[in-house]
Short mmCIF file of C-alpha atoms in Angstrom, two decimals:
data_model
loop_
_atom_site.label_atom_id
_atom_site.label_comp_id
_atom_site.label_asym_id
_atom_site.label_seq_id
_atom_site.Cartn_x
_atom_site.Cartn_y
_atom_site.Cartn_z
CA UNK A 1 0.00 0.00 0.00
CA UNK A 2 1.35 3.40 -0.94
CA UNK A 3 2.54 5.46 2.01
CA UNK A 4 2.00 9.20 2.15
CA UNK A 5 4.57 11.12 4.17
CA UNK A 6 3.25 13.73 6.49
CA UNK A 7 5.76 15.83 8.44
CA UNK A 8 4.87 17.20 11.83
CA UNK A 9 6.87 19.33 14.20
CA UNK A 10 6.82 18.74 17.93
CA UNK A 11 8.13 20.48 21.01
CA UNK A 12 11.24 19.05 22.76
CA UNK A 13 11.43 19.06 26.48
CA UNK A 14 12.82 22.32 27.77
CA UNK A 15 14.77 23.95 25.07
CA UNK A 16 13.65 23.72 21.48
CA UNK A 17 11.27 22.43 18.89
CA UNK A 18 12.16 19.16 17.19
CA UNK A 19 10.85 17.72 13.95
CA UNK A 20 9.40 14.28 13.39
CA UNK A 21 8.18 12.23 10.43
CA UNK A 22 5.15 10.00 10.21
CA UNK A 23 2.78 8.86 7.45
CA UNK A 24 -0.70 9.93 6.52
CA UNK A 25 -1.68 6.30 7.01
CA UNK A 26 -0.91 6.76 10.71
CA UNK A 27 -3.18 9.74 11.20
CA UNK A 28 -5.28 7.54 13.45
CA UNK A 29 -2.45 6.94 15.93
CA UNK A 30 -4.01 9.46 18.33
CA UNK A 31 -7.61 8.50 17.64
CA UNK A 32 -9.25 6.04 20.03
CA UNK A 33 -11.18 3.29 18.27
CA UNK A 34 -13.93 1.35 19.99
CA UNK A 35 -12.32 -0.76 22.68
CA UNK A 36 -8.93 0.93 22.39
CA UNK A 37 -7.28 4.25 23.04
CA UNK A 38 -4.72 5.69 20.63
CA UNK A 39 -4.47 2.41 18.76
CA UNK A 40 -2.43 2.64 15.54
CA UNK A 41 -4.56 1.92 12.50
CA UNK A 42 -4.46 2.28 8.74
CA UNK A 43 -6.16 5.61 8.21
CA UNK A 44 -6.59 5.43 4.43
CA UNK A 45 -10.05 3.80 4.54
CA UNK A 46 -11.16 6.47 7.03
CA UNK A 47 -10.23 9.42 4.80
CA UNK A 48 -13.37 11.04 3.40
CA UNK A 49 -13.39 11.68 -0.37
CA UNK A 50 -11.29 14.67 -1.29
CA UNK A 51 -9.26 14.72 1.93
CA UNK A 52 -6.28 12.62 0.78
CA UNK A 53 -5.13 14.97 -2.03
CA UNK A 54 -5.12 17.85 0.44
CA UNK A 55 -3.14 15.79 2.95
CA UNK A 56 -0.59 15.03 0.23
CA UNK A 57 -0.47 18.70 -0.68
CA UNK A 58 0.09 19.66 2.95
CA UNK A 59 2.86 17.05 3.10
CA UNK A 60 4.64 18.71 0.17
CA UNK A 61 4.23 22.19 1.64
CA UNK A 62 5.66 21.11 4.99
CA UNK A 63 8.59 19.42 3.27
CA UNK A 64 9.22 22.78 1.57
CA UNK A 65 8.93 24.50 4.99
CA UNK A 66 5.93 26.54 3.86
CA UNK A 67 4.10 25.99 7.11
CA UNK A 68 1.54 28.76 6.70
CA UNK A 69 0.33 27.33 3.42
CA UNK A 70 0.37 23.84 4.91
CA UNK A 71 -1.80 25.03 7.80
CA UNK A 72 -4.31 26.56 5.38
CA UNK A 73 -4.37 23.35 3.35
CA UNK A 74 -5.02 21.23 6.44
CA UNK A 75 -7.86 23.53 7.36
CA UNK A 76 -9.42 22.89 3.94
CA UNK A 77 -9.05 19.14 4.49
CA UNK A 78 -10.73 19.37 7.89
CA UNK A 79 -13.69 21.25 6.43
CA UNK A 80 -14.50 18.32 4.12
CA UNK A 81 -15.83 16.28 7.04
CA UNK A 82 -15.10 18.21 10.24
CA UNK A 83 -16.54 15.65 12.67
CA UNK A 84 -14.67 12.61 11.31
CA UNK A 85 -11.86 10.82 13.21
CA UNK A 86 -9.47 11.78 10.39
CA UNK A 87 -10.38 15.44 10.94
CA UNK A 88 -9.51 15.06 14.61
CA UNK A 89 -5.99 13.97 13.79
CA UNK A 90 -5.66 16.73 11.21
CA UNK A 91 -6.69 19.22 13.90
CA UNK A 92 -3.95 17.78 16.09
CA UNK A 93 -1.35 18.07 13.33
CA UNK A 94 -2.53 21.61 12.59
CA UNK A 95 -1.98 22.43 16.25
CA UNK A 96 1.61 21.26 16.09
CA UNK A 97 2.23 23.37 12.98
CA UNK A 98 0.68 26.42 14.65
CA UNK A 99 2.96 25.82 17.62
CA UNK A 100 5.93 25.81 15.27
CA UNK A 101 4.66 29.08 13.76
CA UNK A 102 4.68 30.69 17.20
CA UNK A 103 0.92 30.60 17.72
CA UNK A 104 0.41 28.53 20.88
CA UNK A 105 -3.09 29.91 21.41
CA UNK A 106 -4.10 28.67 17.98
CA UNK A 107 -2.39 25.36 18.70
CA UNK A 108 -4.41 24.96 21.89
CA UNK A 109 -7.65 25.75 20.07
CA UNK A 110 -6.82 23.19 17.38
CA UNK A 111 -6.09 20.46 19.92
CA UNK A 112 -9.29 21.28 21.79
CA UNK A 113 -11.20 20.96 18.51
CA UNK A 114 -9.69 17.51 18.02
CA UNK A 115 -10.53 16.50 21.58
CA UNK A 116 -14.19 17.41 21.07
CA UNK A 117 -14.32 14.76 18.33
CA UNK A 118 -12.35 12.07 20.18
CA UNK A 119 -12.47 12.84 23.92
CA UNK A 120 -10.17 10.84 26.12
CA UNK A 121 -7.27 10.56 23.69
CA UNK A 122 -3.99 10.39 25.55
CA UNK A 123 -2.06 11.71 22.56
CA UNK A 124 -4.31 14.75 22.32
CA UNK A 125 -4.07 15.25 26.07
CA UNK A 126 -0.29 15.38 25.82
CA UNK A 127 -0.51 17.82 22.93
CA UNK A 128 -2.82 20.03 24.99
CA UNK A 129 -0.38 20.01 27.91
CA UNK A 130 2.45 21.10 25.60
CA UNK A 131 0.34 23.95 24.24
CA UNK A 132 -0.45 25.08 27.78
CA UNK A 133 3.26 25.03 28.60
CA UNK A 134 3.98 27.20 25.56
CA UNK A 135 1.36 29.67 26.79
CA UNK A 136 3.04 29.78 30.23
CA UNK A 137 -0.17 28.48 31.79
CA UNK A 138 1.86 26.49 34.25
CA UNK A 139 -0.85 25.40 36.65
CA UNK A 140 -3.15 24.34 33.83
CA UNK A 141 -0.29 22.34 32.33
CA UNK A 142 0.42 20.74 35.71
CA UNK A 143 -3.24 19.78 36.06
CA UNK A 144 -3.31 18.33 32.53
CA UNK A 145 -0.13 16.29 33.03
CA UNK A 146 -1.27 15.13 36.47
CA UNK A 147 -4.57 13.89 35.04
CA UNK A 148 -2.75 12.03 32.27
CA UNK A 149 -0.29 10.46 34.72
CA UNK A 150 -3.15 9.31 36.94
CA UNK A 151 -4.95 7.85 33.94
CA UNK A 152 -1.86 6.00 32.67
CA UNK A 153 1.00 5.51 35.11
CA UNK A 154 3.31 4.26 32.33
CA UNK A 155 3.48 7.62 30.52
CA UNK A 156 6.94 9.17 30.64
CA UNK A 157 6.24 12.68 29.33
CA UNK A 158 4.14 13.81 32.33
CA UNK A 159 6.84 12.63 34.72
CA UNK A 160 9.51 14.56 32.83
CA UNK A 161 7.58 17.82 32.60
CA UNK A 162 6.12 17.68 36.11
CA UNK A 163 9.62 17.05 37.40
CA UNK A 164 11.09 19.89 35.36
CA UNK A 165 8.39 22.32 36.53
CA UNK A 166 9.18 21.39 40.13
CA UNK A 167 12.89 21.73 39.38
CA UNK A 168 12.41 25.24 38.01
CA UNK A 169 10.32 26.13 41.05
CA UNK A 170 13.18 25.03 43.29
CA UNK A 171 11.30 22.04 44.72
CA UNK A 172 14.12 19.53 44.28
CA UNK A 173 12.51 16.78 46.36
CA UNK A 174 9.35 16.81 44.26
CA UNK A 175 11.42 16.94 41.09
CA UNK A 176 13.43 13.95 42.25
CA UNK A 177 10.25 11.98 42.87
CA UNK A 178 9.12 12.47 39.28
CA UNK A 179 12.60 11.77 37.92
CA UNK A 180 12.84 8.53 39.90
CA UNK A 181 9.56 7.40 38.36
CA UNK A 182 10.86 8.46 34.95
CA UNK A 183 13.99 6.37 35.47
CA UNK A 184 11.86 3.36 36.40
CA UNK A 185 9.81 3.75 33.23
CA UNK A 186 12.59 4.61 30.75
CA UNK A 187 16.08 4.29 32.23
CA UNK A 188 17.88 4.76 28.90
CA UNK A 189 15.69 7.53 27.51
CA UNK A 190 17.24 10.88 26.59
CA UNK A 191 14.71 12.74 28.73
CA UNK A 192 15.70 10.65 31.76
CA UNK A 193 19.38 11.49 31.36
CA UNK A 194 18.55 15.18 30.87
CA UNK A 195 16.37 15.23 33.98
CA UNK A 196 19.04 13.69 36.17
CA UNK A 197 21.85 15.73 34.63
CA UNK A 198 19.92 18.89 35.54
CA UNK A 199 19.17 17.73 39.08
CA UNK A 200 22.71 16.51 39.78
CA UNK A 201 24.19 19.76 38.48
CA UNK A 202 21.90 21.86 40.68
CA UNK A 203 22.86 19.79 43.71
CA UNK A 204 26.58 20.03 43.01
CA UNK A 205 26.90 16.31 42.30
CA UNK A 206 29.15 17.06 39.35
CA UNK A 207 30.54 13.58 38.80
CA UNK A 208 27.05 12.12 38.56
CA UNK A 209 25.99 15.02 36.34
CA UNK A 210 28.98 14.52 34.04
CA UNK A 211 28.08 10.84 33.69
CA UNK A 212 24.56 11.74 32.57
CA UNK A 213 25.81 14.46 30.21
CA UNK A 214 28.27 12.03 28.60
CA UNK A 215 25.36 9.73 27.84
CA UNK A 216 23.43 12.66 26.38
CA UNK A 217 26.36 13.72 24.19
CA UNK A 218 26.71 10.14 22.97
CA UNK A 219 23.01 10.20 22.10
CA UNK A 220 23.10 13.61 20.38
CA UNK A 221 25.88 16.23 20.64
CA UNK A 222 23.45 19.08 21.24
CA UNK A 223 24.78 22.48 22.25
CA UNK A 224 23.18 22.32 25.71
CA UNK A 225 24.55 18.85 26.38
CA UNK A 226 28.11 19.73 25.41
CA UNK A 227 28.10 22.93 27.45
CA UNK A 228 26.53 21.14 30.42
CA UNK A 229 29.18 18.44 30.31
CA UNK A 230 31.96 21.04 30.04
CA UNK A 231 30.62 23.01 33.02
CA UNK A 232 30.57 19.94 35.24
CA UNK A 233 34.03 18.83 34.09
CA UNK A 234 35.38 22.28 34.97
CA UNK A 235 33.77 21.96 38.41
CA UNK A 236 35.57 18.62 38.79
CA UNK A 237 38.84 20.24 37.64
CA UNK A 238 39.03 17.72 34.80
CA UNK A 239 40.30 20.41 32.47
CA UNK A 240 41.71 18.23 29.71
CA UNK A 241 38.38 16.53 28.99
CA UNK A 242 36.60 19.83 29.51
CA UNK A 243 38.77 21.44 26.83
CA UNK A 244 38.11 18.57 24.42
CA UNK A 245 34.37 18.94 25.02
CA UNK A 246 34.49 22.72 24.56
CA UNK A 247 36.45 22.44 21.33
CA UNK A 248 33.90 19.92 20.06
CA UNK A 249 31.20 22.44 20.90
CA UNK A 250 32.99 25.23 19.05
CA UNK A 251 33.40 22.99 16.02
CA UNK A 252 29.72 22.03 16.01
CA UNK A 253 28.32 25.42 17.10
CA UNK A 254 30.84 28.12 16.11
CA UNK A 255 28.36 30.95 16.75
CA UNK A 256 27.58 29.90 20.34
CA UNK A 257 29.28 32.30 22.81
CA UNK A 258 29.05 29.97 25.81
CA UNK A 259 31.80 27.68 24.55
CA UNK A 260 34.26 30.57 24.24
CA UNK A 261 33.41 31.70 27.75
CA UNK A 262 33.92 28.16 29.05
CA UNK A 263 37.25 27.94 27.24
CA UNK A 264 38.24 31.29 28.73
CA UNK A 265 37.58 29.80 32.17
CA UNK A 266 39.72 26.75 31.38
CA UNK A 267 42.53 28.90 29.97
CA UNK A 268 42.47 31.08 33.07
CA UNK A 269 42.69 27.95 35.22
CA UNK A 270 45.72 26.91 33.15
CA UNK A 271 47.29 30.38 33.61
CA UNK A 272 46.96 31.11 29.89
CA UNK A 273 45.71 34.62 30.52
CA UNK A 274 46.16 35.99 27.00
CA UNK A 275 44.19 33.06 25.57
CA UNK A 276 41.53 33.54 28.24
CA UNK A 277 41.12 37.21 27.37
CA UNK A 278 40.94 36.40 23.65
CA UNK A 279 38.19 33.84 24.26
CA UNK A 280 36.30 36.26 26.49
CA UNK A 281 36.40 38.89 23.75
CA UNK A 282 35.12 36.35 21.24
CA UNK A 283 32.26 35.41 23.57
CA UNK A 284 31.24 39.07 23.77
CA UNK A 285 31.58 39.46 20.00
CA UNK A 286 29.14 36.56 19.57
CA UNK A 287 26.57 38.16 21.83
CA UNK A 288 27.48 37.34 25.42
CA UNK A 289 26.84 40.10 27.94
CA UNK A 290 30.19 41.76 28.78
CA UNK A 291 29.31 42.23 32.46
CA UNK A 292 28.29 38.58 32.77
CA UNK A 293 31.52 37.47 31.06
CA UNK A 294 33.64 39.55 33.43
CA UNK A 295 31.69 38.36 36.48
CA UNK A 296 32.06 34.72 35.40
CA UNK A 297 35.80 35.00 34.80
CA UNK A 298 36.35 36.82 38.08
CA UNK A 299 34.61 34.00 39.95
CA UNK A 300 37.26 31.49 38.88
#
């Protein structure tokens, strides 16, 4: 059976949006069928006449990064049979696109429209929680994630976000409780390592934090993971590995000022003062706040 690619964009944990690929045949992944919730199913028989060409068109527009046109095309597809299960999933996908376009209020409205057609969908509930987070409606997001976690204790995303919200609020004990549950559910998951790396760093457990960050870098050498690893290695006075990590960061992210500031700290620790000053100047040239750079260097 021919597969129709449909690209969606989703939010990643704390820092950035990430993209994902699926197929139009899996539009029903978030749609509960009778006797099942969010059961994957072949959606092609469910597509009302005229909807599939628009889905294919939206696919092409998203692949070309023309998200506004893709959103308009999805809206046309929804209008063909707005109360169908396929329309519910298209509403959900439209919400993710609107999120990517910087319209979290529109994303929330789209997800709510989908939920009116298929109430009780876990996938749509998670999407709604993410939209609430993007709107800074923290308590509403907490309530949504808490409800989802109570409904299905095997879900990892609520544990991660509830833990991170507690972490940001300074409630480390509550954060640890969620992170322990997350580790039980998905010990090797990237979100688990990120959660524990953050908590260990905040508590000054730098060796444990460095271990988690190494696993994250092995998974994906993201800017935040490399800088987090370097910071903890500096705290451990493991300057050789810290310098290797920083140089990797500069190679991968040459426009990121943090790596030059971190290298300035290492060079100052190694009594290479001219090199430290040169790196500090480069950090400022790339956008770092001069006062913050001076304060950071003076603290080492």
